[in-house]
Tab-separated table of C-alpha atoms and ligand atoms in Angstrom:
chain	number	residue	atom	x	y	z
A	1	MET	CA	0.192	-0.175	-0.200
A	2	PRO	CA	1.397	3.568	-0.700
A	3	ALA	CA	2.475	5.444	2.214
A	4	GLU	CA	-0.120	8.190	1.061
A	5	ALA	CA	-3.185	5.689	1.278
A	6	TRP	CA	-6.034	6.488	3.809
A	7	THR	CA	-8.312	3.823	5.013
A	8	THR	CA	-11.824	5.382	5.738
A	9	VAL	CA	-14.406	3.600	8.139
A	10	LEU	CA	-17.511	3.910	10.066
A	11	SER	CA	-17.793	3.211	13.524
A	12	PRO	CA	-21.297	2.686	14.595
A	13	ALA	CA	-23.057	3.492	17.523
A	14	LYS	CA	-24.827	0.717	19.417
A	15	ILE	CA	-28.245	0.825	21.356
A	16	ASN	CA	-29.314	-1.522	24.777
A	17	LEU	CA	-32.425	-3.941	23.877
A	18	PHE	CA	-31.969	-4.933	27.136
A	19	LEU	CA	-29.976	-3.908	30.244
A	20	GLU	CA	-29.890	-5.756	33.660
A	21	VAL	CA	-27.734	-4.637	36.800
A	22	LEU	CA	-27.215	-8.184	38.595
A	23	GLY	CA	-25.083	-6.106	41.902
A	24	LYS	CA	-22.037	-3.730	42.498
A	25	ARG	CA	-18.677	-5.298	42.511
A	26	ASP	CA	-15.571	-4.708	45.173
A	27	ASP	CA	-13.773	-3.076	42.128
A	28	GLY	CA	-16.562	-0.303	41.926
A	29	TYR	CA	-18.133	-1.606	38.821
A	30	HIS	CA	-21.549	-3.270	38.237
A	31	GLU	CA	-22.279	-6.658	37.183
A	32	LEU	CA	-24.493	-6.821	34.030
A	33	VAL	CA	-26.405	-8.182	31.717
A	34	THR	CA	-27.120	-6.778	28.253
A	35	VAL	CA	-28.123	-6.771	24.831
A	36	MET	CA	-26.746	-4.462	22.538
A	37	ALA	CA	-27.153	-4.044	18.737
A	38	CYS	CA	-25.082	-1.536	16.395
A	39	ILE	CA	-27.220	1.113	14.691
A	40	SER	CA	-26.593	2.661	11.396
A	41	LEU	CA	-25.718	5.992	13.111
A	42	ALA	CA	-22.120	6.340	12.800
A	43	ASP	CA	-18.928	8.092	12.954
A	44	ARG	CA	-16.356	8.077	10.371
A	45	ILE	CA	-12.498	8.017	10.704
A	46	ALA	CA	-10.128	7.971	8.213
A	47	PHE	CA	-6.656	6.157	9.192
A	48	ARG	CA	-3.138	6.379	7.304
A	49	ALA	CA	-0.428	4.555	8.768
A	50	VAL	CA	2.947	6.391	9.066
A	51	THR	CA	6.504	6.163	10.783
A	52	GLY	CA	6.195	8.239	13.698
A	53	GLU	CA	3.563	9.409	15.970
A	54	ILE	CA	-0.091	8.865	16.552
A	55	THR	CA	-1.940	12.233	15.809
A	56	GLY	CA	-5.540	13.155	14.977
A	57	GLU	CA	-7.746	15.775	14.222
A	58	VAL	CA	-11.257	15.611	15.549
A	59	THR	CA	-14.406	17.803	13.652
A	60	GLY	CA	-17.975	17.213	13.813
A	61	LEU	CA	-20.683	16.723	16.522
A	62	ALA	CA	-19.475	18.798	19.533
A	63	SER	CA	-16.406	18.417	18.584
A	64	ASP	CA	-15.170	21.841	20.621
A	65	SER	CA	-16.322	20.051	23.818
A	66	LEU	CA	-14.190	16.911	23.193
A	67	PRO	CA	-11.239	16.150	25.860
A	68	PRO	CA	-7.775	17.060	24.040
A	69	TRP	CA	-6.608	14.235	21.546
A	70	LYS	CA	-4.266	12.157	24.000
A	71	GLN	CA	-7.468	11.823	25.606
A	72	ASN	CA	-9.547	10.448	22.918
A	73	LEU	CA	-10.054	6.505	23.156
A	74	VAL	CA	-8.984	6.644	19.770
A	75	PHE	CA	-5.520	7.483	20.776
A	76	ARG	CA	-5.111	5.827	23.828
A	77	ALA	CA	-6.539	2.307	22.080
A	78	LEU	CA	-3.834	3.092	19.241
A	79	GLU	CA	-1.473	3.821	21.978
A	80	LEU	CA	-1.656	1.059	23.885
A	81	LEU	CA	-1.693	-1.504	20.803
A	82	ARG	CA	1.283	0.038	19.915
A	83	SER	CA	2.873	-0.064	23.279
A	84	GLU	CA	1.959	-3.876	23.638
A	85	SER	CA	2.880	-5.101	20.226
A	86	GLY	CA	6.262	-2.831	20.023
A	87	THR	CA	5.332	-1.931	16.844
A	88	GLN	CA	7.559	1.490	15.275
A	89	MET	CA	4.567	2.319	13.185
A	90	GLY	CA	2.525	5.925	13.993
A	91	MET	CA	-1.039	6.948	12.716
A	92	GLN	CA	-2.511	9.721	11.439
A	93	VAL	CA	-6.147	9.744	12.430
A	94	ARG	CA	-8.848	11.916	11.170
A	95	LEU	CA	-12.234	11.516	12.965
A	96	GLU	CA	-15.667	12.806	12.263
A	97	LYS	CA	-17.993	12.754	14.921
A	98	ARG	CA	-21.862	11.947	14.267
A	99	ILE	CA	-22.494	10.032	17.432
A	100	PRO	CA	-23.691	12.281	20.351
A	101	GLN	CA	-21.408	12.000	23.625
A	102	GLN	CA	-23.048	11.204	26.986
A	103	ALA	CA	-25.655	9.488	25.344
A	104	GLY	CA	-25.439	6.344	26.046
A	105	LEU	CA	-24.626	5.147	22.033
A	106	GLY	CA	-20.942	3.783	23.005
A	107	GLY	CA	-19.356	6.431	20.540
A	108	GLY	CA	-16.112	6.266	21.819
A	109	SER	CA	-15.763	2.848	22.609
A	110	SER	CA	-16.645	1.860	18.833
A	111	ASN	CA	-13.709	4.570	18.030
A	112	ALA	CA	-11.534	2.586	19.975
A	113	ALA	CA	-12.505	-0.748	18.786
A	114	THR	CA	-12.416	0.354	15.538
A	115	ALA	CA	-9.080	1.629	15.745
A	116	LEU	CA	-7.659	-1.415	17.298
A	117	ARG	CA	-9.351	-3.491	14.372
A	118	VAL	CA	-7.908	-1.030	11.632
A	119	ALA	CA	-4.548	-0.590	13.335
A	120	ASN	CA	-3.988	-4.483	13.662
A	121	ARG	CA	-4.484	-4.787	9.813
A	122	LEU	CA	-2.346	-1.465	8.763
A	123	TRP	CA	0.527	-2.076	10.906
A	124	GLY	CA	1.059	-6.003	9.467
A	125	LEU	CA	0.184	-7.514	13.540
A	126	HIS	CA	-1.990	-10.227	12.935
A	127	TRP	CA	-3.250	-10.273	16.277
A	128	SER	CA	-6.446	-12.631	16.833
A	129	ALA	CA	-9.686	-11.510	17.544
A	130	ASP	CA	-9.238	-12.983	21.699
A	131	ARG	CA	-5.916	-10.791	21.560
A	132	LEU	CA	-7.676	-7.584	20.700
A	133	ALA	CA	-10.874	-8.554	22.854
A	134	GLU	CA	-8.424	-8.575	25.595
A	135	LEU	CA	-6.938	-5.414	25.179
A	136	ALA	CA	-10.568	-3.678	24.255
A	137	ALA	CA	-11.820	-4.432	27.936
A	138	ARG	CA	-9.121	-2.975	29.227
A	139	LEU	CA	-10.233	0.318	27.330
A	140	GLY	CA	-13.851	0.063	28.630
A	141	SER	CA	-16.606	-2.025	29.327
A	142	ASP	CA	-18.295	-1.710	25.877
A	143	VAL	CA	-15.281	-1.788	23.604
A	144	PRO	CA	-15.353	-5.682	23.161
A	145	PHE	CA	-18.736	-5.424	22.013
A	146	PHE	CA	-17.669	-3.271	19.208
A	147	LEU	CA	-15.343	-6.267	18.025
A	148	SER	CA	-18.422	-8.533	18.031
A	149	SER	CA	-20.341	-9.095	15.031
A	150	GLY	CA	-22.949	-6.585	15.527
A	151	THR	CA	-25.385	-8.066	18.280
A	152	ALA	CA	-24.622	-9.516	21.436
A	153	ILE	CA	-25.542	-10.703	25.012
A	154	CYS	CA	-22.399	-8.898	27.229
A	155	ARG	CA	-22.000	-10.021	31.020
A	156	GLY	CA	-19.500	-9.138	33.665
A	157	ARG	CA	-19.161	-5.420	33.283
A	158	GLY	CA	-19.992	-5.656	29.754
A	159	GLU	CA	-16.791	-6.994	28.677
A	160	ARG	CA	-17.565	-11.102	28.105
A	161	VAL	CA	-19.228	-11.061	24.933
A	162	ARG	CA	-21.469	-13.566	23.249
A	163	SER	CA	-22.579	-12.532	19.435
A	164	ILE	CA	-26.225	-13.499	18.847
A	165	PRO	CA	-28.431	-12.967	15.862
A	166	GLY	CA	-29.494	-9.630	14.929
A	167	LEU	CA	-32.166	-7.918	13.224
A	168	PRO	CA	-30.528	-5.784	10.685
A	169	GLY	CA	-32.898	-3.233	8.733
A	170	VAL	CA	-35.192	-2.882	11.797
A	171	PRO	CA	-36.104	0.934	11.628
A	172	VAL	CA	-34.769	3.283	14.698
A	173	LEU	CA	-35.163	6.499	16.001
A	174	ILE	CA	-32.734	7.985	18.242
A	175	ALA	CA	-33.838	11.016	20.377
A	176	GLN	CA	-31.155	13.141	21.933
A	177	PRO	CA	-32.060	15.125	24.673
A	178	PRO	CA	-30.349	18.996	25.198
A	179	GLU	CA	-28.825	17.136	27.854
A	180	GLY	CA	-26.312	14.615	28.446
A	181	LEU	CA	-25.842	11.799	31.408
A	182	SER	CA	-23.079	10.824	33.183
A	183	THR	CA	-22.241	6.793	33.456
A	184	PRO	CA	-20.863	6.880	36.964
A	185	LEU	CA	-23.685	9.192	38.315
A	186	VAL	CA	-26.600	6.924	36.624
A	187	PHE	CA	-25.054	3.763	38.028
A	188	ALA	CA	-24.561	5.630	41.461
A	189	GLY	CA	-28.424	6.223	41.645
A	190	LEU	CA	-29.146	2.167	41.314
A	191	ASP	CA	-31.161	1.403	44.722
A	192	GLY	CA	-31.128	-2.247	45.871
A	193	PHE	CA	-30.433	-5.484	43.568
A	194	ALA	CA	-33.767	-7.528	44.258
A	195	LEU	CA	-35.630	-9.646	41.577
A	196	ARG	CA	-33.376	-9.230	38.733
A	197	ARG	CA	-34.213	-10.368	34.904
A	198	SER	CA	-32.395	-12.636	32.340
A	199	GLY	CA	-32.619	-10.729	28.785
A	200	GLN	CA	-33.728	-14.308	28.091
A	201	GLU	CA	-36.847	-13.207	26.377
A	202	THR	CA	-34.839	-10.603	24.086
A	203	GLU	CA	-32.618	-13.170	23.385
A	204	ALA	CA	-35.237	-15.168	22.417
A	205	ALA	CA	-37.036	-12.818	20.260
A	206	LEU	CA	-34.143	-11.924	18.362
A	207	GLN	CA	-33.735	-15.860	17.503
A	208	ARG	CA	-37.004	-15.847	16.380
A	209	ARG	CA	-36.315	-12.836	13.911
A	210	ASP	CA	-39.589	-11.289	15.501
A	211	PRO	CA	-39.324	-7.161	15.922
A	212	LEU	CA	-42.933	-7.270	17.208
A	213	ALA	CA	-41.960	-9.545	20.079
A	214	LEU	CA	-38.553	-7.781	20.621
A	215	GLY	CA	-40.727	-4.271	20.978
A	216	THR	CA	-42.357	-6.140	23.999
A	217	VAL	CA	-39.405	-7.179	25.787
A	218	LEU	CA	-37.114	-3.855	25.868
A	219	PHE	CA	-35.728	-3.265	29.465
A	220	ASN	CA	-33.374	-1.264	30.825
A	221	ARG	CA	-32.807	-1.023	34.949
A	222	LEU	CA	-30.640	2.454	34.442
A	223	GLU	CA	-34.010	4.646	33.286
A	224	GLN	CA	-35.032	4.814	37.050
A	225	PRO	CA	-32.045	6.274	38.179
A	226	ALA	CA	-31.802	8.340	35.204
A	227	SER	CA	-34.985	9.707	35.951
A	228	ARG	CA	-34.032	11.022	39.235
A	229	LEU	CA	-31.005	13.028	37.632
A	230	SER	CA	-32.942	14.422	34.632
A	231	VAL	CA	-36.567	15.762	33.657
A	232	TRP	CA	-35.882	14.195	30.071
A	233	PRO	CA	-36.257	10.356	30.250
A	234	ASP	CA	-40.064	11.037	31.989
A	235	ARG	CA	-40.699	13.484	28.771
A	236	MET	CA	-39.366	10.985	26.638
A	237	ARG	CA	-41.315	8.075	27.773
A	238	ASN	CA	-44.507	10.086	27.462
A	239	GLU	CA	-43.684	11.434	24.210
A	240	PHE	CA	-42.749	7.880	22.566
A	241	ASP	CA	-46.048	6.427	24.256
A	242	ARG	CA	-47.775	8.435	21.930
A	243	LEU	CA	-46.208	6.795	18.652
A	244	PRO	CA	-46.975	3.950	16.670
A	245	CYS	CA	-43.632	2.306	17.913
A	246	LEU	CA	-42.896	-1.605	17.990
A	247	GLY	CA	-41.213	-0.380	21.926
A	248	HIS	CA	-38.897	1.961	23.351
A	249	GLN	CA	-36.755	3.052	25.869
A	250	MET	CA	-33.141	4.900	27.186
A	251	SER	CA	-29.905	3.500	25.696
A	252	GLY	CA	-27.252	2.175	28.605
A	253	SER	CA	-26.841	5.063	30.678
A	254	GLY	CA	-28.539	7.907	28.424
A	255	SER	CA	-29.848	10.287	27.885
A	256	CYS	CA	-30.694	8.983	24.489
A	257	TRP	CA	-34.195	7.749	24.026
A	258	PHE	CA	-34.601	5.004	20.956
A	259	GLY	CA	-37.656	3.543	19.224
A	260	LEU	CA	-38.110	0.661	17.119
A	261	PHE	CA	-40.382	0.746	14.423
A	262	SER	CA	-42.338	-1.714	11.753
A	263	ASN	CA	-41.466	0.549	8.649
A	264	HIS	CA	-39.445	3.322	7.566
A	265	LEU	CA	-42.262	5.233	6.257
A	266	VAL	CA	-44.048	5.282	9.894
A	267	ALA	CA	-40.343	6.325	11.637
A	268	ARG	CA	-40.194	8.997	9.368
A	269	ARG	CA	-43.345	10.061	10.080
A	270	CYS	CA	-42.626	9.714	14.104
A	271	GLN	CA	-39.719	11.674	13.531
A	272	ARG	CA	-41.568	14.909	12.092
A	273	LEU	CA	-44.082	14.623	14.893
A	274	LEU	CA	-40.996	14.481	17.674
A	275	GLU	CA	-39.519	17.031	16.182
A	276	GLN	CA	-42.457	19.629	16.334
A	277	ARG	CA	-43.532	18.221	19.855
A	278	LEU	CA	-40.099	18.727	21.350
A	279	PRO	CA	-37.899	21.422	19.027
A	280	GLU	CA	-34.729	21.113	21.601
A	281	VAL	CA	-34.246	17.261	20.650
A	282	ARG	CA	-32.372	16.004	17.969
A	283	VAL	CA	-33.911	13.261	16.487
A	284	SER	CA	-32.210	10.757	13.618
A	285	HIS	CA	-33.319	7.712	11.812
A	286	CYS	CA	-31.456	5.113	11.009
A	287	GLN	CA	-31.672	1.121	11.490
A	288	LEU	CA	-30.542	-1.911	13.189
A	289	MET	CA	-27.283	-3.209	11.217
A	290	ASP	CA	-24.578	-5.626	11.734
A	291	GLY	CA	-21.183	-5.086	13.007
A	292	GLY	CA	-17.900	-5.468	11.947
A	293	GLU	CA	-16.211	-2.974	9.796
A	294	SER	CA	-17.413	-1.210	6.732
A	295	LEU	CA	-15.528	1.065	4.883
A	296	ALA	CA	-17.150	5.044	4.542
A	297	GLY	CA	-18.770	5.554	0.950
A	298	ASP	CA	-18.531	9.398	-0.285
B	301	C5P	O1	-15.528	0.658	31.728
B	301	C5P	P1	-16.203	2.311	31.406
B	301	C5P	O2	-14.765	3.204	31.490
B	301	C5P	O3	-16.880	2.773	30.156
B	301	C5P	O4	-17.017	2.723	32.335
B	301	C5P	C1	-17.499	3.944	32.973
B	301	C5P	C2	-18.099	4.173	34.280
B	301	C5P	O5	-19.205	3.688	34.507
B	301	C5P	C3	-17.527	3.225	35.367
B	301	C5P	O6	-16.185	3.935	35.750
B	301	C5P	C4	-18.067	3.137	36.621
B	301	C5P	O7	-18.624	4.144	36.928
B	301	C5P	C5	-19.415	3.131	35.451
B	301	C5P	N1	-19.594	1.150	35.149
B	301	C5P	C6	-20.323	0.407	36.129
B	301	C5P	N2	-20.571	-0.528	35.874
B	301	C5P	C7	-20.131	-1.053	34.902
B	301	C5P	C8	-19.855	-0.156	33.470
B	301	C5P	C9	-19.405	1.183	33.649
B	301	C5P	O8	-20.559	0.956	37.355
B	301	C5P	N3	-20.310	-2.514	34.534
């Protein structure tokens, strides 16, 4: 490959179709069972392998409010892979953000997984998927999920990932309220860990390829603590209750809310309705999709 070639890929967001918290661990994390699925809302990342440093330029959605480059998960992922592998190679990165922050959509985690996967190839490291996943888990609980095939049931603090069948193509609306939510604060607001749910019904609906059933068994334990931190979860629940969607809930630790729809026409109509009723909320229309690397078109 010529030295000047750039590789441009999409780095997708995720939603949590199911999220149960089983308890608090001694290391401060929470033990989870969650079903996550990739969606077509994605950041765009261009990579160019070079000799020298790992440098980056971040543009797009709320890029002004992002921490400095050396705290970005893309830099941290590349730096970790570089030091663990002993390669002398560097990387130029151009990251275009489209996934909102503090949204429960895993944008930063997705970017880190994408960086590991692409650098593994561009640096010619030939690391196995398992070895990359071990590194991914050190970068964040959700990072290993983004190395999976796009829909998975995840346990532990989220890093133990088992791929399950997805439902690519199911229409999704993502509604982003004007304020984000802090993941540690949302987890800290949980009270009690009785009567836990397993996620079995969610997995069964996916196995049966049944979007209708999937919509009826959505669940997220973190909605309750999130509702105590912000007025938006209750507002979103009330608005989505009025829409003809298959099901809706908060994604991850919020603050984004999502709805699943039976077809794109209905989803588009509901997007317009939401935009009229909640002008301060940003609504994106996308769909469930498979994971893995996809090259960005123009
Ligand atoms: O692993 P990650 O850095 O993404 O986690 C961010 C924060 O979210 C943790 O510091 C912790 O407060 C909370 N968290 C948790 N239990 C998990 C995952 C995250 O308490 N399973």
